[in-house]
Amino acid sequence: MLEQGYTIAIDGPAAAGKGTISKAVATHFGFAHLDTGLLYRAVGRRVLQGEEAVSAAQSLAADELEPGDLRTAEIAQAASKVAVIPEVRSALLDFQRAFARRAGGAVLDGRDIGTVICPNADVKLFVTASPEVRAERRYLELAAKGTEISRDQVLADVKERDARDAERSTAPMKPADNAVLLDTSDLSIDAALARAIEIVEQNLPGA
């Protein structure tokens, strides 16, 4: 284990594979992992329950980040909507940065990790795939859970969220200038993971 902090920032749009890759990379290197999207999903869920977004973000607790029912399409849309609120992002900033600095190494995945949360991260990846590929992945994921939704609707939701995430005034989703682009459109999970691990290994201390 690394005695000093070592931060890996993994960004990208929905259903590109960044969550799967991030968790596997963290496991491979023995680092802690934080899916920062769960922060916004947890806030989004509380907003759907009638709470005001900023106060929800300011009082968010770590035990609210269990994935469970945070993975629904409704909560995903709510998360994207609260994520455009500057005060919400500010309230969650310290939580994420403190996690990133922990001893032993940390992997954070989201949409603005390499650009805003951890601009000095040791490794930055931007994981992406075509909207059509991502929509098909998300459709199959939702269908497996019994969610009744059409492929066309999922594709429309993916494109709508992409636009909202990329065009927001605060911390828009975009690759950091020094991020390595990893397009998973035509890659298997194993191939994408192998490439991600290779990129990290090339940047580890002593490599």
XYZ file of N, CA and C in Angstrom, residues 11 33-41 92 96 108-113 117:
57
model
N -13.182 10.111 -15.432
C -14.382 10.840 -15.828
C -14.997 10.231 -17.077
N -12.291 3.381 -3.368
C -13.044 3.828 -4.549
C -14.251 4.664 -4.134
N -14.476 5.742 -4.867
C -15.661 6.570 -4.645
C -16.336 6.860 -5.976
N -17.573 6.411 -6.098
C -18.410 6.762 -7.249
C -19.079 8.081 -6.885
N -18.520 9.189 -7.362
C -19.039 10.496 -6.951
C -20.445 10.756 -7.476
N -20.835 10.006 -8.515
C -22.198 10.154 -9.006
C -23.227 9.792 -7.948
N -22.842 8.902 -7.011
C -23.769 8.520 -5.950
C -24.087 9.706 -5.045
N -23.146 10.638 -4.910
C -23.410 11.838 -4.114
C -24.575 12.608 -4.708
N -24.530 12.800 -6.017
C -25.588 13.556 -6.687
C -26.885 12.762 -6.770
N -26.771 11.447 -6.900
C -27.980 10.619 -6.891
C -28.662 10.676 -5.522
N -20.565 19.598 -1.992
C -20.030 18.245 -2.069
C -18.529 18.202 -2.372
N -15.413 15.092 -1.469
C -14.690 14.381 -2.519
C -13.185 14.585 -2.405
N -11.446 7.945 -7.922
C -12.722 8.651 -7.940
C -13.241 8.686 -9.364
N -14.519 8.376 -9.541
C -15.071 8.498 -10.876
C -16.280 9.427 -10.862
N -16.411 10.178 -11.958
C -17.499 11.141 -12.053
C -17.469 11.848 -13.391
N -17.733 13.159 -13.355
C -17.749 13.934 -14.595
C -16.824 15.138 -14.562
N -16.339 15.503 -13.373
C -15.441 16.657 -13.280
C -14.299 16.392 -12.309
N -13.918 15.127 -12.153
C -12.871 14.782 -11.182
C -11.521 15.349 -11.628
N -12.420 18.597 -9.282
C -12.252 18.012 -7.946
C -10.779 17.736 -7.648
